């Protein structure tokens, strides 16, 4: 069992200071149990660590559709996030604000929350709040998900800035319906990120450039990085090796069948996975 005070000190030991702007991705289960047994206290210790002048930001992504559209399923700002308990706990905080992007909304609490999230809607790039975190001299931390959900979100922003998102075949097959001014509208995504399961490949570069701080938050192994330094290095790595984001999973549709720079895997993917799926439907 951990106290809020102990978890706050853990963050300080890793390198969190008062006034920090901090993007968090966290697996709350990995931290361990709280003495207070209150779910909202998984946020309280982070807010205590950054103080009144600080800001905490989370990814409250909602996904939407991929190929098959369903108008009954729309984003209205109240939807739960698929990213897990951390984002959903943040969303339920009384001081939380959320951006209006139909598939990739962010949630934030604190001094810079409004500035980071304003104008982030259907007309904005999915990763633009990250640019503001970079600009503000922010930090990014992974708590308990270093291996299970690898990497930092600056990598997706770097891909967009280098035009690498244009390698995804028909990105607008992905999107979402969303509610605005009492109307249900269709949003088609143009800046789909590449396969983030490959982002562990960036870790060696961060280590070599001495960008990572590490430690434990409760039981959760955690890493911290300066957002601007990570972003600058992500740009360099992706420029040098644009295919670093192609994974090895034969079943990964994004890597095997939706990349203009990897058409060679497409025939095998269709023969092994798509055609059998179609045949099963036909003969059902
Ligand atoms: Zn993949």
CSV table of C-alpha atoms and ligand atoms in Angstrom, one decimal:
chain,number,residue,atom,x,y,z
A,1,UNK,CA,0.0,0.0,0.0
A,2,UNK,CA,1.3,3.5,-0.9
A,3,UNK,CA,0.5,6.9,0.4
A,4,UNK,CA,0.0,9.9,-1.8
A,5,UNK,CA,3.0,11.5,-0.2
A,6,UNK,CA,5.3,8.5,-1.0
A,7,UNK,CA,4.2,8.5,-4.7
A,8,UNK,CA,4.7,12.2,-4.9
A,9,UNK,CA,8.2,11.8,-3.6
A,10,UNK,CA,8.8,9.0,-6.2
A,11,UNK,CA,8.0,11.4,-8.9
A,12,UNK,CA,10.3,14.1,-7.4
A,13,UNK,CA,13.1,11.5,-7.2
A,14,UNK,CA,12.7,10.8,-11.0
A,15,UNK,CA,12.9,14.5,-11.8
A,16,UNK,CA,9.4,16.1,-11.6
A,17,UNK,CA,9.5,19.6,-10.2
A,18,UNK,CA,6.9,22.2,-9.2
A,19,UNK,CA,5.6,24.1,-12.2
A,20,UNK,CA,6.3,21.2,-14.7
A,21,UNK,CA,4.1,20.7,-17.7
A,22,UNK,CA,3.9,16.9,-17.8
A,23,UNK,CA,2.4,14.5,-20.4
A,24,UNK,CA,1.6,11.2,-18.6
A,25,UNK,CA,1.0,7.8,-19.9
A,26,UNK,CA,0.4,5.4,-17.1
A,27,UNK,CA,-0.7,1.9,-16.2
A,28,UNK,CA,-2.4,2.5,-12.8
A,29,UNK,CA,-2.5,-1.2,-12.0
A,30,UNK,CA,1.3,-1.4,-12.2
A,31,UNK,CA,1.7,1.4,-9.5
A,32,UNK,CA,0.1,-0.7,-6.8
A,33,UNK,CA,-2.7,-0.1,-4.3
A,34,UNK,CA,-3.3,3.3,-2.6
A,35,UNK,CA,-3.7,3.6,1.1
A,36,UNK,CA,-6.7,5.8,0.6
A,37,UNK,CA,-8.3,3.3,-1.8
A,38,UNK,CA,-9.6,6.3,-3.8
A,39,UNK,CA,-9.1,6.1,-7.6
A,40,UNK,CA,-8.9,9.9,-8.0
A,41,UNK,CA,-5.8,9.8,-5.7
A,42,UNK,CA,-3.9,8.2,-8.6
A,43,UNK,CA,-4.1,11.8,-10.1
A,44,UNK,CA,-3.8,13.7,-6.8
A,45,UNK,CA,-0.1,12.7,-6.2
A,46,UNK,CA,0.8,13.9,-9.7
A,47,UNK,CA,-1.0,17.2,-9.2
A,48,UNK,CA,0.7,17.6,-5.8
A,49,UNK,CA,4.1,17.0,-7.5
A,50,UNK,CA,3.7,19.7,-10.2
A,51,UNK,CA,1.9,22.1,-7.8
A,52,UNK,CA,-0.5,24.9,-8.6
A,53,UNK,CA,1.7,26.3,-11.4
A,54,UNK,CA,2.0,22.9,-13.1
A,55,UNK,CA,0.0,21.0,-15.6
A,56,UNK,CA,-0.8,17.3,-16.2
A,57,UNK,CA,-1.9,16.1,-19.6
A,58,UNK,CA,-3.2,12.7,-20.6
A,59,UNK,CA,-4.3,11.1,-23.9
A,60,UNK,CA,-8.0,10.5,-23.9
A,61,UNK,CA,-8.2,9.1,-27.4
A,62,UNK,CA,-11.4,7.5,-28.5
A,63,UNK,CA,-10.6,5.9,-31.9
A,64,UNK,CA,-13.9,6.0,-33.8
A,65,UNK,CA,-14.3,3.7,-36.8
A,66,UNK,CA,-11.9,1.9,-39.1
A,67,UNK,CA,-13.5,1.2,-42.5
A,68,UNK,CA,-17.0,0.3,-41.1
A,69,UNK,CA,-18.9,3.4,-40.2
A,70,UNK,CA,-21.6,3.5,-37.5
A,71,UNK,CA,-23.5,6.8,-37.1
A,72,UNK,CA,-24.9,5.8,-33.6
A,73,UNK,CA,-21.4,5.8,-32.2
A,74,UNK,CA,-20.2,9.4,-32.1
A,75,UNK,CA,-17.8,11.6,-30.1
A,76,UNK,CA,-19.5,14.3,-28.0
A,77,UNK,CA,-16.7,15.0,-25.5
A,78,UNK,CA,-18.2,12.7,-22.8
A,79,UNK,CA,-17.0,9.4,-24.2
A,80,UNK,CA,-14.7,7.1,-22.3
A,81,UNK,CA,-11.2,6.8,-23.6
A,82,UNK,CA,-9.8,3.5,-24.8
A,83,UNK,CA,-6.3,4.4,-23.5
A,84,UNK,CA,-7.2,3.0,-20.0
A,85,UNK,CA,-7.9,3.9,-16.4
A,86,UNK,CA,-5.5,6.8,-16.1
A,87,UNK,CA,-7.1,8.9,-18.8
A,88,UNK,CA,-10.6,8.0,-17.6
A,89,UNK,CA,-9.7,8.9,-14.0
A,90,UNK,CA,-8.4,12.3,-15.3
A,91,UNK,CA,-11.6,12.8,-17.3
A,92,UNK,CA,-13.7,12.4,-14.2
A,93,UNK,CA,-11.7,15.0,-12.3
A,94,UNK,CA,-13.7,18.2,-11.6
A,95,UNK,CA,-11.0,20.5,-12.9
A,96,UNK,CA,-10.2,18.5,-16.1
A,97,UNK,CA,-10.7,20.0,-19.5
A,98,UNK,CA,-10.8,18.0,-22.7
A,99,UNK,CA,-10.0,19.0,-26.3
A,100,UNK,CA,-12.6,18.5,-29.0
A,101,UNK,CA,-10.7,16.4,-31.5
A,102,UNK,CA,-13.1,13.6,-32.7
A,103,UNK,CA,-10.6,10.7,-32.4
A,104,UNK,CA,-7.6,12.0,-30.5
A,105,UNK,CA,-8.8,14.3,-27.7
A,106,UNK,CA,-6.5,15.1,-24.8
A,107,UNK,CA,-7.4,15.8,-21.2
A,108,UNK,CA,-5.5,18.3,-19.0
A,109,UNK,CA,-5.6,19.8,-15.5
A,110,UNK,CA,-3.6,22.8,-14.4
A,111,UNK,CA,-2.2,26.1,-15.4
A,112,UNK,CA,-1.4,25.5,-19.1
A,113,UNK,CA,-4.4,23.1,-19.7
A,114,UNK,CA,-6.5,25.6,-21.6
A,115,UNK,CA,-3.6,26.9,-23.7
A,116,UNK,CA,-2.5,23.4,-24.7
A,117,UNK,CA,-6.0,22.2,-25.6
A,118,UNK,CA,-7.6,25.2,-27.2
A,119,UNK,CA,-8.4,24.9,-30.9
A,120,UNK,CA,-7.6,21.2,-30.8
A,121,UNK,CA,-10.7,20.0,-32.8
A,122,UNK,CA,-11.7,18.4,-36.1
A,123,UNK,CA,-9.7,21.0,-38.0
A,124,UNK,CA,-6.5,20.4,-36.1
A,125,UNK,CA,-3.8,17.7,-36.4
A,126,UNK,CA,-4.2,14.8,-33.9
A,127,UNK,CA,-0.8,15.5,-32.2
A,128,UNK,CA,-0.8,19.3,-32.1
A,129,UNK,CA,-1.1,19.5,-28.3
A,130,UNK,CA,2.2,17.8,-28.2
A,131,UNK,CA,3.8,20.7,-30.1
A,132,UNK,CA,2.6,23.0,-27.4
A,133,UNK,CA,4.0,20.8,-24.7
A,134,UNK,CA,7.4,20.9,-26.5
A,135,UNK,CA,7.1,24.6,-26.9
A,136,UNK,CA,6.4,25.0,-23.1
A,137,UNK,CA,9.5,23.1,-22.2
A,138,UNK,CA,7.4,20.2,-21.0
A,139,UNK,CA,8.3,16.7,-19.9
A,140,UNK,CA,6.8,13.2,-20.7
A,141,UNK,CA,6.6,10.3,-18.4
A,142,UNK,CA,5.7,6.6,-18.8
A,143,UNK,CA,4.6,5.0,-15.6
A,144,UNK,CA,4.4,1.2,-15.6
A,145,UNK,CA,3.9,1.0,-19.4
A,146,UNK,CA,7.5,1.3,-20.6
A,147,UNK,CA,7.3,-2.1,-22.2
A,148,UNK,CA,3.6,-2.8,-22.7
A,149,UNK,CA,2.9,0.5,-24.5
A,150,UNK,CA,6.3,1.7,-25.6
A,151,UNK,CA,7.5,5.1,-26.6
A,152,UNK,CA,6.6,8.8,-26.5
A,153,UNK,CA,3.9,10.6,-28.4
A,154,UNK,CA,6.5,13.1,-29.8
A,155,UNK,CA,7.4,10.4,-32.3
A,156,UNK,CA,3.9,10.7,-33.9
A,157,UNK,CA,4.3,14.5,-34.2
A,158,UNK,CA,7.7,14.0,-35.7
A,159,UNK,CA,6.3,11.7,-38.3
A,160,UNK,CA,3.7,14.3,-39.3
A,161,UNK,CA,6.3,17.1,-39.6
A,162,UNK,CA,8.4,14.9,-41.8
A,163,UNK,CA,5.3,14.0,-44.0
A,164,UNK,CA,5.7,10.3,-43.1
A,165,UNK,CA,2.0,10.0,-42.3
A,166,UNK,CA,1.4,10.2,-46.0
A,167,UNK,CA,2.8,6.6,-46.3
A,168,UNK,CA,-0.4,5.2,-44.8
A,169,UNK,CA,-2.7,3.9,-47.5
A,170,UNK,CA,-6.2,5.5,-47.5
A,171,UNK,CA,-5.9,7.0,-44.0
A,172,UNK,CA,-9.4,8.4,-44.3
A,173,UNK,CA,-10.9,4.9,-44.0
A,174,UNK,CA,-10.4,5.8,-40.3
A,175,UNK,CA,-12.4,8.5,-38.7
A,176,UNK,CA,-15.3,9.1,-36.4
A,177,UNK,CA,-18.7,10.7,-36.2
A,178,UNK,CA,-18.9,13.6,-33.8
A,179,UNK,CA,-21.5,15.9,-32.4
A,180,UNK,CA,-21.1,19.7,-32.9
A,181,UNK,CA,-23.9,22.3,-32.5
A,182,UNK,CA,-26.4,19.4,-32.1
A,183,UNK,CA,-25.5,18.0,-35.5
A,184,UNK,CA,-23.8,14.6,-36.1
A,185,UNK,CA,-20.9,15.2,-38.5
A,186,UNK,CA,-18.4,12.9,-40.2
A,187,UNK,CA,-14.7,13.3,-39.4
A,188,UNK,CA,-12.1,11.6,-41.7
A,189,UNK,CA,-8.6,11.3,-40.2
A,190,UNK,CA,-5.7,12.4,-42.5
A,191,UNK,CA,-2.8,12.0,-40.1
A,192,UNK,CA,-2.9,8.4,-38.9
A,193,UNK,CA,0.2,7.5,-36.9
A,194,UNK,CA,2.3,4.5,-37.8
A,195,UNK,CA,2.7,1.3,-35.7
A,196,UNK,CA,3.6,2.5,-32.2
A,197,UNK,CA,4.4,-1.1,-31.1
A,198,UNK,CA,7.8,-0.3,-32.7
A,199,UNK,CA,8.5,2.7,-30.5
A,200,UNK,CA,10.7,0.6,-28.1
A,201,UNK,CA,13.3,0.8,-30.9
A,202,UNK,CA,13.8,4.5,-30.0
A,203,UNK,CA,14.8,3.7,-26.4
A,204,UNK,CA,18.4,2.8,-27.3
A,205,UNK,CA,18.8,6.2,-29.0
A,206,UNK,CA,17.3,8.1,-26.0
A,207,UNK,CA,19.7,6.2,-23.7
A,208,UNK,CA,22.7,6.8,-25.9
A,209,UNK,CA,21.9,10.5,-25.9
A,210,UNK,CA,21.5,10.5,-22.1
A,211,UNK,CA,17.9,11.8,-22.3
A,212,UNK,CA,16.2,9.3,-20.0
A,213,UNK,CA,15.7,9.5,-16.3
A,214,UNK,CA,14.3,6.4,-14.6
A,215,UNK,CA,13.0,5.1,-11.4
A,216,UNK,CA,9.9,3.7,-9.7
A,217,UNK,CA,6.5,5.2,-9.0
A,218,UNK,CA,5.2,2.8,-6.4
A,219,UNK,CA,5.8,-0.5,-8.0
A,220,UNK,CA,5.8,0.8,-11.5
A,221,UNK,CA,9.1,1.1,-13.5
A,222,UNK,CA,9.0,4.6,-15.0
A,223,UNK,CA,10.9,6.7,-17.5
A,224,UNK,CA,11.0,10.5,-17.9
A,225,UNK,CA,12.2,12.6,-20.8
A,226,UNK,CA,12.3,16.2,-21.8
A,227,UNK,CA,9.7,16.7,-24.6
A,228,UNK,CA,11.8,19.0,-26.8
A,229,UNK,CA,14.9,16.9,-26.6
A,230,UNK,CA,12.9,13.7,-27.4
A,231,UNK,CA,11.1,15.4,-30.3
A,232,UNK,CA,14.4,16.7,-31.8
A,233,UNK,CA,15.9,13.2,-31.6
A,234,UNK,CA,12.7,11.5,-33.0
A,235,UNK,CA,13.0,13.8,-36.0
A,236,UNK,CA,16.6,12.8,-36.6
A,237,UNK,CA,16.0,9.0,-36.1
A,238,UNK,CA,13.0,9.0,-38.4
A,239,UNK,CA,14.8,11.1,-41.1
A,240,UNK,CA,17.7,8.6,-41.0
A,241,UNK,CA,15.5,5.5,-40.9
A,242,UNK,CA,11.9,6.1,-42.0
A,243,UNK,CA,11.1,2.4,-41.9
A,244,UNK,CA,12.0,2.0,-38.2
A,245,UNK,CA,8.2,2.1,-37.5
A,246,UNK,CA,7.5,-1.1,-39.5
A,247,UNK,CA,6.8,-3.9,-37.0
A,248,UNK,CA,7.5,-7.6,-37.4
A,249,UNK,CA,4.0,-8.9,-36.7
A,250,UNK,CA,2.7,-10.8,-39.7
A,251,UNK,CA,-0.9,-10.0,-38.7
A,252,UNK,CA,-0.4,-6.2,-38.3
A,253,UNK,CA,-2.7,-4.7,-41.0
A,254,UNK,CA,-1.2,-1.3,-40.6
A,255,UNK,CA,2.4,-2.5,-41.3
A,256,UNK,CA,1.6,-5.3,-43.8
A,257,UNK,CA,-1.2,-3.8,-45.9
A,258,UNK,CA,-1.5,-0.1,-45.3
A,259,UNK,CA,1.9,1.3,-46.1
A,260,UNK,CA,2.9,2.7,-49.5
A,261,UNK,CA,6.5,2.2,-48.6
A,262,UNK,CA,6.0,-1.6,-47.9
A,263,UNK,CA,3.8,-2.9,-50.7
A,264,UNK,CA,5.9,-6.1,-50.9
A,265,UNK,CA,4.1,-7.6,-47.9
A,266,UNK,CA,0.6,-6.8,-49.2
A,267,UNK,CA,0.0,-9.9,-51.4
A,268,UNK,CA,0.9,-12.4,-48.7
A,269,UNK,CA,-1.2,-10.5,-46.1
A,270,UNK,CA,-4.2,-10.6,-48.4
A,271,UNK,CA,-3.8,-14.3,-49.2
A,272,UNK,CA,-3.2,-15.3,-45.6
A,273,UNK,CA,-5.7,-13.0,-43.7
A,274,UNK,CA,-8.1,-11.0,-45.9
A,275,UNK,CA,-9.2,-13.6,-48.5
A,276,UNK,CA,-9.9,-16.3,-45.8
A,277,UNK,CA,-12.0,-13.7,-43.9
A,278,UNK,CA,-14.0,-12.9,-47.0
A,279,UNK,CA,-14.5,-16.6,-47.8
A,280,UNK,CA,-15.7,-17.3,-44.2
A,281,UNK,CA,-18.3,-14.6,-44.6
A,282,UNK,CA,-19.5,-15.8,-48.0
A,283,UNK,CA,-19.9,-19.4,-46.9
A,284,UNK,CA,-21.4,-18.7,-43.5
B,1,LIG,ZN1,2.7,-3.0,-37.0
